[in-house]
GROMACS .gro file of C-alpha atoms in nm:
model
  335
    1UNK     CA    1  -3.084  12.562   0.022
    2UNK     CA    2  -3.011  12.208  -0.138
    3UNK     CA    3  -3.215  11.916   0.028
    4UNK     CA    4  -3.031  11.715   0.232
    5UNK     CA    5  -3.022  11.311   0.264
    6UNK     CA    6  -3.254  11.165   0.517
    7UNK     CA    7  -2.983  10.922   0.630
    8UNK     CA    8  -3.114  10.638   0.910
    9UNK     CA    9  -3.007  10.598   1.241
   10UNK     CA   10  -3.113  10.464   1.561
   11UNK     CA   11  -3.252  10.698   1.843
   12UNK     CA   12  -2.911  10.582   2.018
   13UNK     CA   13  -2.715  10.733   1.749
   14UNK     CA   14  -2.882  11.044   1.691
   15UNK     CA   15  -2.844  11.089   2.067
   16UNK     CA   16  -2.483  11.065   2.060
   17UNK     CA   17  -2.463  11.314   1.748
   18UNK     CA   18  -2.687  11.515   1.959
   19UNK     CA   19  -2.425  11.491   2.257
   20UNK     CA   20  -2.063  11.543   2.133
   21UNK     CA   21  -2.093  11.933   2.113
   22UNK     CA   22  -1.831  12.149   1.924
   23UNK     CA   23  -1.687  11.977   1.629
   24UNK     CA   24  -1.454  11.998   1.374
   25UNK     CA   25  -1.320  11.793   1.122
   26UNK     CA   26  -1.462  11.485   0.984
   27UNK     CA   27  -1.366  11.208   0.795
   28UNK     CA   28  -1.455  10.885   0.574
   29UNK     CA   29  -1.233  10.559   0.570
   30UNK     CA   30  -1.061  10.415   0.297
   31UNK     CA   31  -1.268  10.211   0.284
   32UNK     CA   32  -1.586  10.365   0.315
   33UNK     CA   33  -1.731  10.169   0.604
   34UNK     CA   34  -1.658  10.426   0.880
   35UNK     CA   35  -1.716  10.835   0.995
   36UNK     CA   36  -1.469  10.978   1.223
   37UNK     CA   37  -1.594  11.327   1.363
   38UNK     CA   38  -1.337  11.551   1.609
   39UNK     CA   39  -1.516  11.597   1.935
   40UNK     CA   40  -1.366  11.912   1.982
   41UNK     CA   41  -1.541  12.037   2.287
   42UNK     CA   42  -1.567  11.747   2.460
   43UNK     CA   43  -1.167  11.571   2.416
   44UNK     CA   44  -1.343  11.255   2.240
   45UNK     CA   45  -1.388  11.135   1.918
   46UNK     CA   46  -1.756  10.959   1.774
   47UNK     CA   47  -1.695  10.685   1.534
   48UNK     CA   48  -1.995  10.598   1.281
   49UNK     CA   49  -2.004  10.271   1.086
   50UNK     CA   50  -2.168  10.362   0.805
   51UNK     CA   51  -2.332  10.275   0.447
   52UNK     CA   52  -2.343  10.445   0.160
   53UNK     CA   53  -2.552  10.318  -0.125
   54UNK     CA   54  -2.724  10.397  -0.466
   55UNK     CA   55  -3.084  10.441  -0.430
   56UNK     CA   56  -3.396  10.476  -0.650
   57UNK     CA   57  -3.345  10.902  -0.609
   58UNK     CA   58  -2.963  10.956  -0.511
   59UNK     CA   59  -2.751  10.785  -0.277
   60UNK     CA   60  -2.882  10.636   0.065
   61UNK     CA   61  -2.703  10.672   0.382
   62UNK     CA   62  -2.763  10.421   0.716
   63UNK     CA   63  -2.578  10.445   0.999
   64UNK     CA   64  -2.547  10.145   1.202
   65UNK     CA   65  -2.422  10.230   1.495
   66UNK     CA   66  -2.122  10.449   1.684
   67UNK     CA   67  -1.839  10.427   1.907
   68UNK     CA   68  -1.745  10.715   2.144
   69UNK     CA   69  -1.376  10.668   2.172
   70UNK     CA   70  -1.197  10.885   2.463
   71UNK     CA   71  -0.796  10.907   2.574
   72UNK     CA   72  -0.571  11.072   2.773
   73UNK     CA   73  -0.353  11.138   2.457
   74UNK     CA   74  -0.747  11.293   2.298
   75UNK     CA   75  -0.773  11.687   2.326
   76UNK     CA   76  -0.908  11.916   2.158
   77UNK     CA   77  -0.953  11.730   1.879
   78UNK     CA   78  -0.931  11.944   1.519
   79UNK     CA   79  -0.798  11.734   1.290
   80UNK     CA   80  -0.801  11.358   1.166
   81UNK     CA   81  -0.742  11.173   0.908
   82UNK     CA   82  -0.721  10.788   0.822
   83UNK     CA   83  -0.387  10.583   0.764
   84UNK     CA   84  -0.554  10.298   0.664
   85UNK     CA   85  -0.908  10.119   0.755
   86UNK     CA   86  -0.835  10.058   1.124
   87UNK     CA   87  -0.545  10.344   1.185
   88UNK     CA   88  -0.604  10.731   1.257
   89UNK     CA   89  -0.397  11.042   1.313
   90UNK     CA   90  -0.565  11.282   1.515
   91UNK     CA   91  -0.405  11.677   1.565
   92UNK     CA   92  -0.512  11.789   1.933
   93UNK     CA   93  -0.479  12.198   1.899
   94UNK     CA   94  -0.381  12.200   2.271
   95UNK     CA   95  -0.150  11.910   2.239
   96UNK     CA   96   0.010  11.702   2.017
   97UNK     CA   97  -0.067  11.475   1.686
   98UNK     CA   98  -0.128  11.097   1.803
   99UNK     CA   99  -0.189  10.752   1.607
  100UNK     CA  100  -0.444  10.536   1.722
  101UNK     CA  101  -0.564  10.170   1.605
  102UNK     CA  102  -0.960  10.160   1.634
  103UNK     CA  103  -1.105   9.907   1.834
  104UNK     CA  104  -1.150   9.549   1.647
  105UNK     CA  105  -1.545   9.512   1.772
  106UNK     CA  106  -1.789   9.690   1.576
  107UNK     CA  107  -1.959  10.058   1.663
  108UNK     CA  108  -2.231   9.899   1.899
  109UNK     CA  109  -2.324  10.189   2.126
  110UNK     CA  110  -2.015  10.150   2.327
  111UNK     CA  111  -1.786  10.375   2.509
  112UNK     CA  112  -1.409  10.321   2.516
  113UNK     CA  113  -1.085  10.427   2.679
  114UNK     CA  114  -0.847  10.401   2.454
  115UNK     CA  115  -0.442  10.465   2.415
  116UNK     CA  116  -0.179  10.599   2.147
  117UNK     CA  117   0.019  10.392   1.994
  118UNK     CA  118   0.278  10.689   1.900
  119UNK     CA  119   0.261  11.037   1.997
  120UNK     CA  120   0.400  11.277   1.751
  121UNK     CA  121   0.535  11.621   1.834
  122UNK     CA  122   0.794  11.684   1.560
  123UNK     CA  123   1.180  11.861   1.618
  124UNK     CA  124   1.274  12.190   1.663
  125UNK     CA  125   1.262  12.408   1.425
  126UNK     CA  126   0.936  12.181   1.310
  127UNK     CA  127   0.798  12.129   1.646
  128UNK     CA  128   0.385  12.072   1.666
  129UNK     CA  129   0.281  12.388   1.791
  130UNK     CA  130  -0.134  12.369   1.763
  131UNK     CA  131  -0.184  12.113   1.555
  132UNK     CA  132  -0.501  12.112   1.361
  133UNK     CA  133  -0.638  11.980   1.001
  134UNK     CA  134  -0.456  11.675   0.884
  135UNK     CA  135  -0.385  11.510   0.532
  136UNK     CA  136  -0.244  11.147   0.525
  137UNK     CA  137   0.022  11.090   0.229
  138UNK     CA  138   0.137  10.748   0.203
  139UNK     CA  139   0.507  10.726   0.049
  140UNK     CA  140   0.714  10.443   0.014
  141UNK     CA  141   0.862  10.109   0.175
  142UNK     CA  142   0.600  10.170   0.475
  143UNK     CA  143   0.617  10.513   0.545
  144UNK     CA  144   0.357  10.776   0.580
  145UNK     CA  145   0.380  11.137   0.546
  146UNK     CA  146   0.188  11.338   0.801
  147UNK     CA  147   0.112  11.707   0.688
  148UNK     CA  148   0.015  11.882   0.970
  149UNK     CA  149  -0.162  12.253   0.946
  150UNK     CA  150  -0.004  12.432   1.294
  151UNK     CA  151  -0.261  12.702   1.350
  152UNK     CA  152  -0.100  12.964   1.515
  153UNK     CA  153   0.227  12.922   1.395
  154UNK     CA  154   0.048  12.965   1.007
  155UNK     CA  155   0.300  12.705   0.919
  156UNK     CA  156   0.216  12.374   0.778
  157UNK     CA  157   0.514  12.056   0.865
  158UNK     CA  158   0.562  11.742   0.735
  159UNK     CA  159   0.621  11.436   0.968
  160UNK     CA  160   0.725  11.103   0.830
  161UNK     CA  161   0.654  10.781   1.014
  162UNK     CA  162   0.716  10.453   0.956
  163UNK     CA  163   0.429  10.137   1.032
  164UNK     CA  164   0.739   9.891   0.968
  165UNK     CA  165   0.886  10.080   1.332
  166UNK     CA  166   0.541  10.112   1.482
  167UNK     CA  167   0.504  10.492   1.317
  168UNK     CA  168   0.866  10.586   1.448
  169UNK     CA  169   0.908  10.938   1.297
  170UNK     CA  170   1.178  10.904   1.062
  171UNK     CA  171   1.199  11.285   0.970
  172UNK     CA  172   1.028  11.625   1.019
  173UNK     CA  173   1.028  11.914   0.803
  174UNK     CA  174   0.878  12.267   0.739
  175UNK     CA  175   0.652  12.217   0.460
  176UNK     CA  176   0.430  12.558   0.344
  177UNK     CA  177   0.440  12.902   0.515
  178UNK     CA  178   0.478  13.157   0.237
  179UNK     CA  179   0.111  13.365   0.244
  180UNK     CA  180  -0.055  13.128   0.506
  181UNK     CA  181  -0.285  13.331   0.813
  182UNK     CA  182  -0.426  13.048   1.021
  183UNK     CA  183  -0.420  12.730   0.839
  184UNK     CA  184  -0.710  12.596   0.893
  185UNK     CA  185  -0.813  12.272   0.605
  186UNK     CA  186  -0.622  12.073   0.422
  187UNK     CA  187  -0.679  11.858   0.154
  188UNK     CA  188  -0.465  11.658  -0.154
  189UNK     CA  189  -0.550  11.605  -0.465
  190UNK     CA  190  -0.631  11.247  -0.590
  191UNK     CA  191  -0.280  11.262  -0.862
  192UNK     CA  192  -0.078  11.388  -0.587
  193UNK     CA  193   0.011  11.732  -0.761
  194UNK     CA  194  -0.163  11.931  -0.589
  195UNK     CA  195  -0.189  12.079  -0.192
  196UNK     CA  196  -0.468  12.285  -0.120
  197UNK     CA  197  -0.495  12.487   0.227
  198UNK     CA  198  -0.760  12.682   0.387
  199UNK     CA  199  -0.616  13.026   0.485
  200UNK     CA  200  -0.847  13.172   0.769
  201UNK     CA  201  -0.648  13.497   0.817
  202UNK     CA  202  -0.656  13.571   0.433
  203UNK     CA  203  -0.997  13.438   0.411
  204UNK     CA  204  -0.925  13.234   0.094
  205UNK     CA  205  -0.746  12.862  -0.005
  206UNK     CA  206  -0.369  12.830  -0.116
  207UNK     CA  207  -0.268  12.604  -0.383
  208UNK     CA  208   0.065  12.458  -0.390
  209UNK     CA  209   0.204  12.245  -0.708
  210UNK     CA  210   0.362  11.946  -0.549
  211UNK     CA  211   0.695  11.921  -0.612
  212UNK     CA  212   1.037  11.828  -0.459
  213UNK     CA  213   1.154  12.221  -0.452
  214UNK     CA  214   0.871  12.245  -0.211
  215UNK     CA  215   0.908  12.448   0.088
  216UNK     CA  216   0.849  12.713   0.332
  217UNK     CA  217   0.928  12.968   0.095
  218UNK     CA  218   0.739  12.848  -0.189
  219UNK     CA  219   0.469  13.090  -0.338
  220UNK     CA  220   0.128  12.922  -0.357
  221UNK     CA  221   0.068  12.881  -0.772
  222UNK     CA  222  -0.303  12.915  -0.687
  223UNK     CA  223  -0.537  13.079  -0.504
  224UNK     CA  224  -0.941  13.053  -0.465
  225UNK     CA  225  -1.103  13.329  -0.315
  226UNK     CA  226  -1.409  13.463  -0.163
  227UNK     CA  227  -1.387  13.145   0.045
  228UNK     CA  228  -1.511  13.365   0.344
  229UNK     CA  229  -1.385  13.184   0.673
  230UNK     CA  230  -1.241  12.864   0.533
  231UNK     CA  231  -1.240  12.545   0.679
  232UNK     CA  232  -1.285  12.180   0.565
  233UNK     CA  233  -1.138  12.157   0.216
  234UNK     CA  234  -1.140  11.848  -0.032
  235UNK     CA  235  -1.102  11.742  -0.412
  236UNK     CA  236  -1.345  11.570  -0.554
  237UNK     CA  237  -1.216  11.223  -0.723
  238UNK     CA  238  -1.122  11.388  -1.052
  239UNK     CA  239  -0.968  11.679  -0.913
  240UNK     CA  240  -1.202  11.906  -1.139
  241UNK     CA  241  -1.356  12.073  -0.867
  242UNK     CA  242  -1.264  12.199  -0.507
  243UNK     CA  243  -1.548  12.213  -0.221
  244UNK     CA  244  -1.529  12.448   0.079
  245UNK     CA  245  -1.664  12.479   0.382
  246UNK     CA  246  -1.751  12.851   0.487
  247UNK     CA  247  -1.728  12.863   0.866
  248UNK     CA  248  -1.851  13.214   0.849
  249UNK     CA  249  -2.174  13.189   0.648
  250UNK     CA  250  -2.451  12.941   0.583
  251UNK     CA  251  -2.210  12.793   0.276
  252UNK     CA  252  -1.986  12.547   0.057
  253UNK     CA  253  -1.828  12.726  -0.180
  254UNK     CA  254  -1.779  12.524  -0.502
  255UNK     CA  255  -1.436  12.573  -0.782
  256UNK     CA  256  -1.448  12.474  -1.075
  257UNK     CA  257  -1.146  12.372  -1.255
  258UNK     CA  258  -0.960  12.146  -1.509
  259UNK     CA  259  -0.737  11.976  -1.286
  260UNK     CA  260  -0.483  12.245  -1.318
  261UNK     CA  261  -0.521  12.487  -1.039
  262UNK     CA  262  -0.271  12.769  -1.112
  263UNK     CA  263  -0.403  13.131  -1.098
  264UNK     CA  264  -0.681  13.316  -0.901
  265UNK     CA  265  -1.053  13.168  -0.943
  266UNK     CA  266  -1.395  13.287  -0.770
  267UNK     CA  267  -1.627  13.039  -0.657
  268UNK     CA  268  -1.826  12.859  -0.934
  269UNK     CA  269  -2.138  12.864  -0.714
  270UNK     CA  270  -2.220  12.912  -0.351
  271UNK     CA  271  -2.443  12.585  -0.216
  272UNK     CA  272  -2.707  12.706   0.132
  273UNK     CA  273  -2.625  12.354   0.318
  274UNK     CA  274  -2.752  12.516   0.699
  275UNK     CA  275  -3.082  12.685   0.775
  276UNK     CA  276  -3.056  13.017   0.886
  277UNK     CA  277  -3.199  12.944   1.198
  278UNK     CA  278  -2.947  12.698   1.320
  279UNK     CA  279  -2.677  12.891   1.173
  280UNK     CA  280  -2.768  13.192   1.389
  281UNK     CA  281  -2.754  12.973   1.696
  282UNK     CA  282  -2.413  12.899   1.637
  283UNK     CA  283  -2.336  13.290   1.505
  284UNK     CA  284  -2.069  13.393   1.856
  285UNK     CA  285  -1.870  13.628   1.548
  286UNK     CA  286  -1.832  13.659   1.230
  287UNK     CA  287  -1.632  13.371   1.192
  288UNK     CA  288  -1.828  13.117   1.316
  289UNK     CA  289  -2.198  12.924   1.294
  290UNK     CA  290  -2.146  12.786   0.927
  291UNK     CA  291  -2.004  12.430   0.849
  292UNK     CA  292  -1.660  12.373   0.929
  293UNK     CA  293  -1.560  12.000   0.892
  294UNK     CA  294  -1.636  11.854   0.499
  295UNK     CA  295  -1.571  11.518   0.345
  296UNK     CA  296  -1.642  11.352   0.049
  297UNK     CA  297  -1.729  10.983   0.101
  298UNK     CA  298  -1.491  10.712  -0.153
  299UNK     CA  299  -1.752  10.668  -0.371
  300UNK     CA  300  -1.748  10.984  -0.502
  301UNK     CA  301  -2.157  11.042  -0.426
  302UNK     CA  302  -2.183  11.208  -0.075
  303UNK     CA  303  -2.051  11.494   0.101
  304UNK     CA  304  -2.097  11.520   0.496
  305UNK     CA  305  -2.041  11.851   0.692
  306UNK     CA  306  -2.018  11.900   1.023
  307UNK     CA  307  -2.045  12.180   1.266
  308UNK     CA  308  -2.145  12.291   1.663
  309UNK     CA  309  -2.513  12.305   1.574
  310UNK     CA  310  -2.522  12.075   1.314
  311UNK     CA  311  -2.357  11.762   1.423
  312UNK     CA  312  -2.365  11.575   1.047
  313UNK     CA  313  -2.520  11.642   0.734
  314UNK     CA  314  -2.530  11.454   0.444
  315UNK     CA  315  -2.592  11.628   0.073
  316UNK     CA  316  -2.564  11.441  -0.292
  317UNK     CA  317  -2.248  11.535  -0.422
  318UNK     CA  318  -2.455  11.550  -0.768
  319UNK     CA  319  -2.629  11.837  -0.703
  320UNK     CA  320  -2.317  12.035  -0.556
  321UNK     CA  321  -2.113  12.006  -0.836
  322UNK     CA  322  -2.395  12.008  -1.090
  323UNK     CA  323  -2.489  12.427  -1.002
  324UNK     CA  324  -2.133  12.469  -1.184
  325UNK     CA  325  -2.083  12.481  -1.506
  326UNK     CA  326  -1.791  12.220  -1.673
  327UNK     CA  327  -1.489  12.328  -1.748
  328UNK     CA  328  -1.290  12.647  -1.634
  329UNK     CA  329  -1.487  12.911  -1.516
  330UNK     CA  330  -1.469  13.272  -1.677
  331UNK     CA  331  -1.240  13.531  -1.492
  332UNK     CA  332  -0.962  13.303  -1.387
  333UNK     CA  333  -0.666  13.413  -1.422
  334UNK     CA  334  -0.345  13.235  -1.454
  335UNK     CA  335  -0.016  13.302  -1.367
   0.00000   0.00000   0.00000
C-alpha cells in the first residue's frame, strides 16, 4: 500500500467528511481551488476549498474549510463535474442532471439551501434515465456539451446547453451504447480524441476515438481490462496513462500508454490505496468496499479517491504512475 498525504484540516472539516456517508464521484475545479464530493447517501453535496502545493517531500494538501450544499433539485448524487470555477452539473441517479452556481462566500463551515438554475432531462429517444458519472466538454460560441453515463439504460447521451440562454439545452443526442454494461466513469482525454468509460457489467473501460461518425453504434477502438468493478476514471495531463478506480477491491489500476489508446491493454500496475480493514467494512458484495470516485487535481501532482468508508484520500500522483514502466506496455494488442 502507497503512503498517503497527511493533508490538514480543521476538526470541523474532518467532521463533516466523517458525516456525509455514501459517496461517489469527486471532483477538482478548473481552477484548482475547490473539491466537490457526491453525497450520495445523504441527497447533499460537501464542497472543500482547497490547496495544493509543492512541498519539501511531494505535494502538500490544506483544506480550509467546507460547504455542505443541499436542494430539492439534489438526489442521489453520482455524478459531477465543473463548467467553470463557480458552475456544476450534478447527475442525480434517481432524478435528473441539474446546473448549479456555487455560493459567492467562501467554504466557512456553513450549510446552504440552494436551487437549480436549469434542470436537464434530455428528449425522447435521449431522455435521462439514471443519470450518473459526468464529463463537461466545452464547444463553441457558449455552449457546453454534457455527456451523461445513464446507468441502467448502459447508454451514454450527449446534452448541449448554452450559458449565453442560461444553459437552455440546445440539442440531445445518443452518444455511446455499442458494448457498454452499466456505465459507470467517465473521463476525456486532455486533446479531446479520446472518451474513456467505465463498463461495470463487462468489468473493464471502453475507449472511443472521438470523432464526428460517433455514435450509438460505434465499436469502442479500445479496451483496458482487468479493471475489476470500475468506477472513477481519468487521464492524466499527457494522456499517457489512464487511472482506475476498482470499486471491487482495495485498488487503482494504472494503463500505460502512448497517447494512442486503440487495442486491448492489462493494467501496468495495480496501486493498494485502502487498508484492508476499512475495505472490509465497506465489503456488502463483491462489487463494493474499494474506491469509487477518482480525480486528478490541475496540477497534475495529486490524485483524491473517495469512497463509503473512506470519505477522501489523497496519494502523490508521482508514485502512481512511477510503478509503470514508460512507454507501451508488452501484450497490447492493437486493432
Amino acid at each position: 500500500m502507497i503512503p498517503g498525504i497527511a493533508f490538514k484540516a480543521s476538526a470541523a472539516v474532518r467532521a463533516a467528511l466523517s458525516a456525509i456517508g455514501r459517496t461517489e464521484d469527486l471532483r477538482f475545479s478548473p481552477d484548482n481551488r475547490l473539491l466537490a464530493i457526491a453525497g450520495y447517501a445523504r441527497k447533499r453535496l460537501l464542497v472543500l476549498r482547497i490547496d495544493v502545493e509543492a512541498g519539501s517531500d511531494g505535494p502538500d494538501v490544506t483544506i480550509h474549510g467546507f460547504m455542505e450544499l443541499t436542494s430539492g433539485d439534489m438526489g442521489e448524487i453520482h455524478g459531477l463535474d465543473f463548467i467553470d470555477d463557480r458552475t456544476l452539473a450534478i447527475g442525480n441517479r434517481d432524478g435528473l442532471v441539474a446546473i448549479f452556481n456555487l455560493p459567492r462566500e467562501q467554504p466557512a463551515g456553513q450549510s446552504r439551501e440552494i436551487s437549480a438554475i436549469r434542470r436537464v432531462k434530455g428528449r425522447r429517444p435521449c431522455k435521462l434515465n439514471s443519470p450518473g458519472s459526468i464529463a463537461v466538454r466545452p464547444e463553441s460560441r457558449g455552449r457546453v456539451s454534457l455527456l451523461v453515463c445513464n446507468n441502467y439504460t448502459h447508454l451514454v447521451t450527449q446534452h448541449v446547453v448554452n450559458r449565453w440562454l442560461g444553459y437552455r439545452t440546445t440539442s440531445n443526442q445518443r452518444l455511446l451504447e455499442r458494448g457498454l454494461d452499466i456505465p459507470d466513469g467517465i473521463a476525456l482525454s486532455h486533446d479531446g480524441g479520446w472518451i474513456a468509460v467505465s463498463s461495470h457489467g463487462t468489468q473493464d473501460v471502453k475507449l472511443y476515438r472521438m470523432s464526428s461518425s460517433l455514435g450509438p453504434d460505434s465499436e469502442p477502438a479500445g479496451v483496458l481490462q482487468h479493471a475489476g468493478y470500475p468506477h472513477g476514471v481519468r487521464f492524466t495531463a499527457d494522456d499517457r496513462h489512464i487511472l482506475v478506480a476498482d470499486a471491487g477491491s482495495r485498488m487503482v489500476h494504472v494503463y500505460g500508454g502512448d497517447g494512442d489508446w486503440r487495442g486491448q491493454r492489462a493494467p501496468a500496475a495495480s496501486v493498494t490505496v485502502l487498508d484492508e480493514e476499512t475495505f472490509l467494512r465497506g465489503r456488502a458484495s463483491v462489487e463494493e468496499g474499494g474506491p469509487k470516485g477518482l480525480d486528478i487535481d490541475r496540477s497534475n501532482s495529486v490524485i483524491a479517491v473517495t469512497c463509503e468508508e473512506q470519505a477522501l484520500a489523497f496519494y502523490p500522483l508521482a508514485s502512481i504512475v512511477g510503478t509503470t514502466r514508460s512507454g507501451i506496455e508488452p501484450g497490447v494488442a492493437r486493432r
